[in-house]
Tab-separated table of C-alpha atoms in Angstrom:
chain	number	residue	atom	x	y	z
A	1	MET	CA	-37.499	-24.010	-55.237
A	2	ALA	CA	-40.201	-26.483	-54.181
A	3	LYS	CA	-42.889	-23.968	-55.164
A	4	HIS	CA	-41.215	-23.417	-58.515
A	5	HIS	CA	-41.435	-27.142	-59.323
A	6	GLU	CA	-45.052	-27.221	-58.180
A	7	SER	CA	-46.029	-24.422	-60.543
A	8	HIS	CA	-44.089	-26.024	-63.378
A	9	GLY	CA	-46.022	-29.272	-62.848
A	10	SER	CA	-49.434	-27.614	-63.114
A	11	ARG	CA	-48.445	-26.107	-66.470
A	12	GLY	CA	-47.680	-29.654	-67.702
A	13	THR	CA	-51.116	-30.843	-66.515
A	14	ARG	CA	-52.780	-28.080	-68.506
A	15	ARG	CA	-51.116	-29.274	-71.717
A	16	SER	CA	-52.268	-32.874	-71.172
A	17	THR	CA	-55.867	-31.701	-70.651
A	18	VAL	CA	-56.195	-29.323	-73.603
A	19	GLU	CA	-54.692	-31.639	-76.243
A	20	PRO	CA	-57.236	-34.520	-75.771
A	21	ARG	CA	-60.018	-31.946	-75.903
A	22	VAL	CA	-58.880	-30.778	-79.357
A	23	ALA	CA	-58.529	-34.358	-80.596
A	24	TYR	CA	-62.016	-35.302	-79.396
A	25	SER	CA	-63.602	-32.301	-81.073
A	26	ARG	CA	-61.994	-33.034	-84.393
A	27	HIS	CA	-63.129	-36.631	-84.133
A	28	ALA	CA	-66.717	-35.488	-83.519
A	29	GLU	CA	-66.698	-33.139	-86.510
A	30	THR	CA	-65.228	-35.778	-88.834
A	31	HIS	CA	-67.752	-38.423	-87.868
A	32	SER	CA	-70.858	-36.298	-87.303
A	33	ALA	CA	-72.846	-38.488	-89.750
A	34	HIS	CA	-72.370	-41.545	-87.596
A	35	GLY	CA	-74.504	-41.682	-84.483
A	36	SER	CA	-72.191	-43.822	-82.474
A	37	GLN	CA	-69.331	-41.574	-83.284
A	38	LEU	CA	-71.406	-38.464	-82.440
A	39	HIS	CA	-72.341	-39.963	-79.097
A	40	TYR	CA	-68.714	-40.646	-78.453
A	41	GLY	CA	-67.892	-37.013	-79.283
A	42	GLN	CA	-70.575	-35.717	-76.907
A	43	HIS	CA	-69.290	-37.933	-74.158
A	44	ALA	CA	-65.771	-36.695	-74.796
A	45	SER	CA	-66.957	-33.089	-74.648
A	46	HIS	CA	-68.613	-33.742	-71.298
A	47	ARG	CA	-65.436	-35.250	-69.895
A	48	SER	CA	-63.445	-32.342	-71.280
A	49	ALA	CA	-65.624	-29.794	-69.438
A	50	ALA	CA	-65.103	-31.616	-66.141
A	51	ALA	CA	-61.374	-31.646	-66.686
A	52	ILE	CA	-61.395	-27.925	-67.401
A	53	ALA	CA	-63.294	-27.218	-64.189
A	54	ALA	CA	-60.856	-29.282	-62.162
A	55	GLN	CA	-57.946	-27.611	-63.840
A	56	ARG	CA	-59.386	-24.164	-63.042
A	57	THR	CA	-59.779	-25.158	-59.408
A	58	ARG	CA	-56.160	-26.198	-59.277
A	59	ARG	CA	-55.086	-22.939	-60.916
A	60	ILE	CA	-57.055	-20.923	-58.375
A	61	ALA	CA	-55.451	-22.882	-55.526
A	62	VAL	CA	-52.012	-22.266	-56.976
A	63	LEU	CA	-52.728	-18.542	-57.296
A	64	VAL	CA	-53.946	-18.358	-53.697
A	65	VAL	CA	-50.813	-20.096	-52.436
A	66	ALA	CA	-48.646	-17.801	-54.556
A	67	ALA	CA	-50.422	-14.750	-53.173
A	68	VAL	CA	-49.892	-15.916	-49.587
A	69	VAL	CA	-46.213	-16.542	-50.274
A	70	ALA	CA	-45.866	-13.111	-51.889
A	71	VAL	CA	-47.463	-11.380	-48.901
A	72	ALA	CA	-45.182	-13.241	-46.490
A	73	LEU	CA	-42.160	-12.313	-48.591
A	74	VAL	CA	-43.138	-8.639	-48.621
A	75	ILE	CA	-43.531	-8.638	-44.821
A	76	THR	CA	-40.144	-10.317	-44.349
A	77	VAL	CA	-38.384	-7.877	-46.667
A	78	GLY	CA	-40.027	-4.974	-44.865
A	79	VAL	CA	-38.840	-6.150	-41.450
A	80	VAL	CA	-35.285	-6.676	-42.680
A	81	ALA	CA	-35.244	-3.310	-44.424
A	82	HIS	CA	-36.537	-1.585	-41.298
A	83	GLY	CA	-33.749	-3.121	-39.192
A	84	TRP	CA	-31.156	-2.071	-41.743
A	85	PHE	CA	-32.509	1.470	-41.783
A	86	VAL	CA	-32.385	1.717	-37.994
A	87	ARG	CA	-28.805	0.517	-37.918
A	88	GLN	CA	-27.751	2.880	-40.693
A	89	SER	CA	-29.554	5.883	-39.293
A	90	ALA	CA	-28.358	5.467	-35.663
A	91	PRO	CA	-24.926	7.114	-36.141
A	92	SER	CA	-26.396	10.068	-37.958
A	93	MET	CA	-28.852	10.535	-35.109
A	94	GLN	CA	-25.907	10.703	-32.674
A	95	GLN	CA	-24.212	13.258	-34.884
A	96	GLN	CA	-27.320	15.437	-34.638
A	97	LEU	CA	-27.016	15.729	-30.868
A	98	PRO	CA	-26.518	19.270	-29.575
A	99	THR	CA	-22.888	20.341	-29.814
A	100	THR	CA	-22.366	20.488	-26.062
A	101	ALA	CA	-23.874	17.052	-25.493
A	102	HIS	CA	-21.862	15.576	-28.342
A	103	LYS	CA	-18.630	16.912	-26.879
A	104	SER	CA	-19.470	15.549	-23.462
A	105	LEU	CA	-19.978	12.082	-24.908
A	106	THR	CA	-16.918	12.023	-27.134
A	107	ARG	CA	-13.646	13.778	-26.484
A	108	LYS	CA	-11.609	12.651	-29.459
A	109	THR	CA	-13.262	9.220	-29.007
A	110	VAL	CA	-11.869	8.915	-25.451
A	111	PRO	CA	-14.291	8.903	-22.467
A	112	GLN	CA	-13.653	11.403	-19.713
A	113	LEU	CA	-11.715	10.200	-16.680
A	114	ASP	CA	-9.855	7.614	-18.749
A	115	PRO	CA	-6.215	8.254	-17.767
A	116	GLY	CA	-4.770	6.294	-20.665
A	117	ASN	CA	-1.034	5.996	-19.970
A	118	ILE	CA	-0.657	9.252	-18.060
A	119	VAL	CA	1.263	8.977	-14.781
A	120	ILE	CA	0.468	11.794	-12.367
A	121	GLY	CA	1.410	12.318	-8.736
A	122	VAL	CA	1.480	15.075	-6.157
A	123	ASN	CA	4.821	16.573	-5.174
A	124	GLY	CA	5.697	15.543	-1.645
A	125	SER	CA	3.279	13.830	0.714
A	126	GLU	CA	-0.285	13.260	-0.445
A	127	THR	CA	-1.467	14.575	2.916
A	128	THR	CA	-0.159	18.045	3.747
A	129	TYR	CA	-0.233	19.599	7.227
A	130	VAL	CA	-0.673	23.314	7.825
A	131	LEU	CA	-0.800	25.079	11.171
A	132	LYS	CA	-3.878	27.201	11.700
A	133	GLY	CA	-3.127	30.780	10.715
A	134	GLU	CA	-0.068	29.956	8.581
A	135	GLN	CA	-0.114	30.357	4.837
A	136	TYR	CA	-0.813	27.246	2.798
A	137	VAL	CA	2.133	26.487	0.502
A	138	GLU	CA	1.018	24.824	-2.721
A	139	GLY	CA	3.362	21.960	-3.587
A	140	GLY	CA	2.079	21.199	-7.069
A	141	ALA	CA	2.158	17.925	-8.972
A	142	HIS	CA	3.992	16.221	-11.825
A	143	ALA	CA	2.786	14.241	-14.840
A	144	ILE	CA	4.273	12.351	-17.756
A	145	GLU	CA	2.956	10.281	-20.683
A	146	PRO	CA	4.849	7.855	-22.978
A	147	GLU	CA	4.010	9.648	-26.233
A	148	ASP	CA	3.613	13.260	-25.090
A	149	GLY	CA	6.479	13.241	-22.598
A	150	VAL	CA	6.405	15.551	-19.581
A	151	LEU	CA	2.951	17.112	-18.995
A	152	THR	CA	3.706	18.905	-15.730
A	153	GLY	CA	3.233	22.324	-17.305
A	154	ASN	CA	-0.301	21.366	-18.423
A	155	ILE	CA	-1.624	20.468	-14.973
A	156	VAL	CA	-4.661	22.434	-13.760
A	157	THR	CA	-4.933	22.903	-9.986
A	158	THR	CA	-8.308	23.404	-8.281
A	159	GLY	CA	-9.469	23.677	-4.677
A	160	THR	CA	-9.380	26.118	-1.786
A	161	VAL	CA	-7.822	25.944	1.662
A	162	ASP	CA	-8.947	28.130	4.568
A	163	THR	CA	-6.054	28.072	7.020
A	164	ASN	CA	-8.099	30.004	9.580
A	165	THR	CA	-10.522	27.112	9.916
A	166	PRO	CA	-9.170	23.719	11.036
A	167	GLY	CA	-10.354	20.790	8.966
A	168	ASP	CA	-9.638	18.748	5.864
A	169	TYR	CA	-9.491	20.331	2.419
A	170	THR	CA	-8.974	18.854	-1.019
A	171	VAL	CA	-6.735	20.111	-3.800
A	172	GLN	CA	-7.073	18.355	-7.150
A	173	TYR	CA	-4.616	18.237	-10.034
A	174	THR	CA	-5.934	17.385	-13.502
A	175	VAL	CA	-4.133	16.952	-16.808
A	176	HIS	CA	-5.013	15.838	-20.359
A	177	ASP	CA	-2.815	14.288	-22.992
A	178	SER	CA	-2.936	15.046	-26.727
A	179	THR	CA	-5.540	12.325	-27.384
A	180	GLY	CA	-7.972	13.525	-24.729
A	181	HIS	CA	-7.175	11.144	-21.888
A	182	GLU	CA	-7.660	12.713	-18.478
A	183	ALA	CA	-5.816	11.892	-15.272
A	184	SER	CA	-5.963	13.435	-11.840
A	185	ALA	CA	-4.319	13.297	-8.431
A	186	THR	CA	-5.592	14.568	-5.110
A	187	ARG	CA	-3.900	16.175	-2.149
A	188	THR	CA	-5.557	16.266	1.263
A	189	VAL	CA	-4.672	19.386	3.220
A	190	LYS	CA	-5.164	19.167	6.977
A	191	VAL	CA	-5.356	22.495	8.762
A	192	VAL	CA	-4.578	21.756	12.416
A	193	ASP	CA	-4.579	23.756	15.642
A	194	THR	CA	-1.294	22.255	16.829
A	195	MET	CA	1.343	19.762	15.704
A	196	ASP	CA	4.810	18.590	16.650
A	197	LYS	CA	7.096	20.705	14.469
A	198	GLN	CA	10.391	20.099	12.716
A	199	THR	CA	13.028	22.377	14.230
A	200	GLY	CA	16.467	23.610	13.220
A	201	GLY	CA	16.671	22.109	9.773
A	202	ILE	CA	15.708	19.195	7.562
A	203	PRO	CA	17.737	16.235	6.259
A	204	VAL	CA	17.874	16.115	2.472
A	205	LEU	CA	19.210	12.657	1.659
A	206	MET	CA	21.562	12.134	-1.280
A	207	TYR	CA	21.589	8.740	-3.002
A	208	HIS	CA	23.060	7.756	-6.327
A	209	TYR	CA	22.768	4.222	-7.674
A	210	VAL	CA	20.757	1.166	-6.619
A	211	TYR	CA	21.544	-2.435	-7.474
A	212	ASP	CA	20.328	-5.972	-6.917
A	213	PRO	CA	22.900	-7.850	-4.786
A	214	ALA	CA	22.000	-11.038	-6.644
A	215	ASN	CA	23.293	-9.384	-9.807
A	216	PRO	CA	25.817	-6.719	-8.759
A	217	PRO	CA	27.546	-4.402	-11.254
A	218	ALA	CA	31.224	-4.937	-12.036
A	219	ASP	CA	32.421	-1.918	-10.069
A	220	VAL	CA	30.656	-1.061	-6.825
A	221	ASP	CA	31.716	1.909	-4.721
A	222	ALA	CA	30.116	3.875	-1.882
A	223	ASN	CA	27.675	5.532	-4.291
A	224	TRP	CA	25.988	2.180	-4.872
A	225	ILE	CA	23.367	0.939	-2.414
A	226	PRO	CA	21.895	-2.566	-2.602
A	227	THR	CA	18.148	-3.062	-2.537
A	228	THR	CA	18.658	-5.072	0.656
A	229	SER	CA	19.827	-1.860	2.366
A	230	LEU	CA	17.478	0.623	0.690
A	231	GLU	CA	14.318	-1.338	1.392
A	232	PRO	CA	14.791	-1.468	5.206
A	233	GLN	CA	15.380	2.293	5.159
A	234	LEU	CA	12.123	2.863	3.294
A	235	GLN	CA	10.343	0.517	5.675
A	236	TYR	CA	11.654	2.510	8.633
A	237	LEU	CA	10.480	5.806	7.146
A	238	THR	CA	7.035	4.377	6.424
A	239	GLN	CA	6.578	2.712	9.801
A	240	ASN	CA	7.539	5.927	11.592
A	241	ASN	CA	5.244	8.158	9.524
A	242	PHE	CA	7.873	10.450	8.069
A	243	TYR	CA	6.620	13.494	6.206
A	244	TYR	CA	7.907	14.432	2.739
A	245	PRO	CA	7.538	18.160	2.018
A	246	SER	CA	7.385	19.513	-1.519
A	247	TRP	CA	10.134	21.836	-2.733
A	248	PRO	CA	8.008	24.966	-2.159
A	249	GLU	CA	7.463	23.802	1.430
A	250	VAL	CA	11.194	23.193	1.890
A	251	ARG	CA	12.012	26.692	0.657
A	252	ALA	CA	9.358	28.307	2.874
A	253	PHE	CA	10.676	26.299	5.847
A	254	ILE	CA	14.294	27.409	5.254
A	255	ASP	CA	13.065	30.988	4.917
A	256	SER	CA	11.317	30.672	8.331
A	257	LYS	CA	7.940	31.271	6.705
A	258	HIS	CA	6.364	27.857	7.148
A	259	SER	CA	6.225	25.078	9.729
A	260	LEU	CA	6.806	21.438	8.856
A	261	PRO	CA	5.647	18.399	10.833
A	262	LYS	CA	8.225	16.629	12.953
A	263	ASN	CA	10.087	13.841	11.143
A	264	SER	CA	10.190	15.687	7.830
A	265	ILE	CA	12.692	14.420	5.272
A	266	VAL	CA	13.545	14.766	1.571
A	267	MET	CA	14.753	11.918	-0.664
A	268	THR	CA	16.964	12.672	-3.694
A	269	PHE	CA	18.758	10.421	-6.198
A	270	ASP	CA	21.449	11.903	-8.452
A	271	ASP	CA	22.297	11.275	-12.116
A	272	GLY	CA	19.247	9.322	-13.335
A	273	GLU	CA	21.376	6.186	-13.667
A	274	PRO	CA	19.594	3.131	-15.205
A	275	HIS	CA	20.051	0.915	-12.139
A	276	PHE	CA	18.273	3.473	-9.970
A	277	PHE	CA	15.286	3.472	-12.300
A	278	GLN	CA	15.273	-0.304	-12.536
A	279	TYR	CA	15.659	-1.133	-8.845
A	280	GLY	CA	15.155	2.051	-6.832
A	281	ALA	CA	12.040	3.554	-8.409
A	282	PRO	CA	9.909	0.412	-7.893
A	283	LEU	CA	10.842	0.323	-4.192
A	284	LEU	CA	9.850	3.969	-3.763
A	285	ALA	CA	6.495	3.176	-5.352
A	286	LYS	CA	6.078	0.046	-3.236
A	287	TYR	CA	6.410	2.024	0.002
A	288	LYS	CA	4.770	5.178	-1.408
A	289	VAL	CA	7.797	7.292	-0.552
A	290	PRO	CA	8.027	10.466	-2.687
A	291	ALA	CA	11.481	11.251	-4.060
A	292	THR	CA	13.270	13.451	-6.577
A	293	SER	CA	15.509	12.185	-9.356
A	294	PHE	CA	18.098	14.779	-10.400
A	295	VAL	CA	18.417	14.104	-14.138
A	296	ILE	CA	21.255	14.976	-16.529
A	297	GLY	CA	19.446	16.431	-19.540
A	298	ALA	CA	22.191	15.757	-22.098
A	299	ASP	CA	21.866	12.026	-21.462
A	300	GLY	CA	20.298	10.865	-24.714
A	301	GLU	CA	18.215	8.293	-22.853
A	302	ALA	CA	17.091	10.606	-20.054
A	303	LEU	CA	13.571	11.214	-21.319
A	304	ASN	CA	13.043	7.574	-22.279
A	305	LYS	CA	14.056	6.461	-18.786
A	306	MET	CA	11.793	9.066	-17.227
A	307	LYS	CA	8.824	7.830	-19.263
A	308	THR	CA	9.562	4.134	-18.910
A	309	TYR	CA	9.993	4.106	-15.128
A	310	ALA	CA	7.540	6.859	-14.214
A	311	THR	CA	5.616	6.466	-10.959
A	312	PRO	CA	3.388	8.870	-8.994
A	313	TYR	CA	6.111	8.972	-6.326
A	314	LEU	CA	9.009	10.119	-8.492
A	315	GLU	CA	9.425	13.686	-9.710
A	316	TYR	CA	12.234	14.937	-11.917
A	317	GLU	CA	14.476	17.954	-11.311
A	318	SER	CA	17.699	19.265	-12.834
A	319	HIS	CA	21.234	17.979	-12.454
A	320	SER	CA	22.089	20.396	-15.309
A	321	PHE	CA	21.724	19.797	-19.009
A	322	ASP	CA	25.379	19.471	-19.986
A	323	MET	CA	27.462	20.604	-17.008
A	324	HIS	CA	28.014	17.158	-15.553
A	325	ARG	CA	31.468	16.724	-17.081
A	326	ALA	CA	35.028	17.854	-16.541
A	327	GLY	CA	36.362	21.211	-17.631
A	328	GLY	CA	36.693	23.417	-14.564
A	329	THR	CA	39.231	24.140	-11.849
A	330	VAL	CA	37.077	24.257	-8.718
A	331	GLY	CA	36.179	21.383	-6.406
A	332	HIS	CA	35.902	18.146	-8.349
A	333	GLY	CA	36.723	19.862	-11.634
A	334	GLY	CA	33.226	20.163	-13.076
A	335	ARG	CA	32.880	22.586	-15.970
A	336	ILE	CA	30.427	24.881	-14.161
A	337	SER	CA	33.364	26.897	-12.772
A	338	ALA	CA	34.577	27.582	-16.317
A	339	MET	CA	31.194	28.746	-17.609
A	340	SER	CA	29.854	32.276	-17.756
A	341	HIS	CA	26.827	33.443	-15.823
A	342	GLN	CA	24.628	33.386	-18.933
A	343	GLU	CA	25.906	29.996	-20.060
A	344	ILE	CA	24.829	28.523	-16.733
A	345	VAL	CA	21.393	30.139	-16.985
A	346	ASP	CA	20.956	28.855	-20.540
A	347	ASP	CA	22.035	25.351	-19.540
A	348	LEU	CA	19.480	25.213	-16.736
A	349	LYS	CA	16.695	26.495	-18.974
A	350	GLN	CA	17.553	23.776	-21.476
A	351	SER	CA	17.500	21.220	-18.685
A	352	GLU	CA	14.022	22.372	-17.717
A	353	GLN	CA	12.820	21.426	-21.192
A	354	VAL	CA	13.670	17.823	-20.320
A	355	THR	CA	12.489	17.603	-16.708
A	356	GLY	CA	9.511	19.930	-16.963
A	357	SER	CA	10.524	21.587	-13.696
A	358	LEU	CA	13.280	23.708	-12.191
A	359	GLN	CA	12.201	23.895	-8.564
A	360	ALA	CA	15.351	22.170	-7.329
A	361	PHE	CA	18.884	21.772	-8.659
A	362	ALA	CA	21.846	19.576	-7.745
A	363	TYR	CA	25.211	21.080	-8.682
A	364	PRO	CA	27.202	18.642	-10.860
A	365	PHE	CA	29.907	17.087	-8.660
A	366	GLY	CA	28.761	19.498	-5.956
A	367	ASP	CA	30.928	22.274	-7.405
A	368	THR	CA	29.868	25.909	-6.936
A	369	THR	CA	31.172	29.417	-7.433
A	370	PRO	CA	29.629	32.744	-6.384
A	371	ASP	CA	28.697	33.434	-10.002
A	372	ALA	CA	27.156	29.978	-10.407
A	373	ILE	CA	25.042	30.514	-7.289
A	374	GLU	CA	23.763	33.829	-8.654
A	375	ALA	CA	23.013	32.255	-12.033
A	376	VAL	CA	20.992	29.458	-10.433
A	377	LYS	CA	19.094	32.016	-8.359
A	378	GLU	CA	18.246	33.962	-11.510
A	379	THR	CA	16.429	30.951	-12.992
A	380	GLY	CA	13.898	30.971	-10.155
A	381	THR	CA	15.102	27.709	-8.643
A	382	LEU	CA	13.781	27.294	-5.090
A	383	ALA	CA	16.579	25.167	-3.638
A	384	ALA	CA	20.028	24.165	-4.924
A	385	PHE	CA	22.264	21.505	-3.388
A	386	THR	CA	25.937	20.706	-3.135
A	387	THR	CA	27.530	17.456	-1.967
A	388	GLN	CA	28.667	18.969	1.340
A	389	TYR	CA	27.473	16.901	4.284
A	390	GLY	CA	24.822	18.322	6.573
A	391	TRP	CA	21.196	19.252	7.095
A	392	ALA	CA	19.496	22.108	5.264
A	393	ASP	CA	19.158	24.542	8.156
A	394	VAL	CA	16.592	27.249	8.678
A	395	GLY	CA	18.136	30.554	7.586
A	396	ALA	CA	20.716	28.980	5.250
A	397	ASP	CA	21.330	30.153	1.688
A	398	PRO	CA	18.738	28.184	-0.335
A	399	MET	CA	21.080	28.274	-3.363
A	400	ASN	CA	23.918	26.560	-1.482
A	401	LEU	CA	22.473	23.790	0.669
A	402	PRO	CA	24.202	20.624	1.946
A	403	ARG	CA	22.803	17.092	1.895
A	404	VAL	CA	23.156	13.900	3.881
A	405	ARG	CA	25.025	11.365	1.758
A	406	ILE	CA	23.712	7.814	2.180
A	407	GLN	CA	26.387	5.246	1.416
A	408	GLY	CA	25.687	1.683	0.444
A	409	THR	CA	28.010	0.315	3.121
A	410	GLY	CA	26.152	1.888	6.040
A	411	SER	CA	23.907	-0.025	8.437
A	412	LEU	CA	20.278	0.759	9.245
A	413	ASP	CA	21.373	2.168	12.611
A	414	THR	CA	23.768	4.525	10.839
A	415	PHE	CA	20.923	5.639	8.599
A	416	ILE	CA	18.608	6.284	11.551
A	417	ALA	CA	21.269	8.286	13.370
A	418	ALA	CA	21.825	10.490	10.313
A	419	ILE	CA	18.183	11.561	10.056
A	420	GLN	CA	17.411	12.182	13.737
């Protein structure tokens, strides 16, 4: 704006210079007969020429300044335009990357190895022991995501184990969700020359509900265990290096096809009750103790609870879809005894849609019949459990196994005695 006023001022100066010049010339022509007046006109013409020269000098200076300003403006506009072009053209340059490179950089806008909200964990202990020369039994893994639900069936397993050569091997489990997030878990497999072995059988512990003694439920029976009792048990297992086999390992052990390390144990919690998820699951994660939650599929909140309280140390198996209710005449009166063979098979298959797995099964109320046992076997289940008390012995029927009930009123010494 300052330059605009400057230029405007010079135009005003030009008007004040030209007008006197015209007046002086007319005066000279009018009075040409008078010498004094002619002299005055000549003098005026001389002054007018000087003014014109000065005015031209000023005009030239103004033009030079204007030219300099114009050049500077052009340079500035060019720099700004170049920066804008670079910014606008950058994305299109990325889009022109080779297809393979572009995919490696963007997988649905999510970088690789970003797990998002996927929870993945190995089944059983993260470190597996195998005797040299025995077959390695793959335990698998489990995964779940808040939006996609159970992802266990999408897990890809990689790695090799040479059981003829002692050493450490790695098995990796990888899964993706629907938005491209990737999560993985790793199992270390130790092939050893010798180890202290589990003999005779294995204790499969049966828990139900967990509660906070500072805020106990209205009705507490032997199925309820306070956190103040569960936590010392988990501490004992951790301090004494107990081993937690996967369900395939348990089945191979019962079939006398696989050795387990001494102090092997299995943790199970029935029903998928909210208090267990709220108080029990966090303790299992705290002590890194793998466990199985036997879930009732027909529970409308089952999947939400599974997703909300998911941890790498908690896998989900079937407690039936809709057989956990009255209607039969055997045992505790569960309806399984009143169902046909095919109805039981169909129920378990429907349950698998919720849990994502059917490796293990807990009979509702512990009730069984010969036909029910055959139906469970038909589904490919590896191990099925009643509520009868006892260890799962080598050579037993894997479709009709007992468990060790852990009651909330028992002491730590009672617990230790039950698992030794």
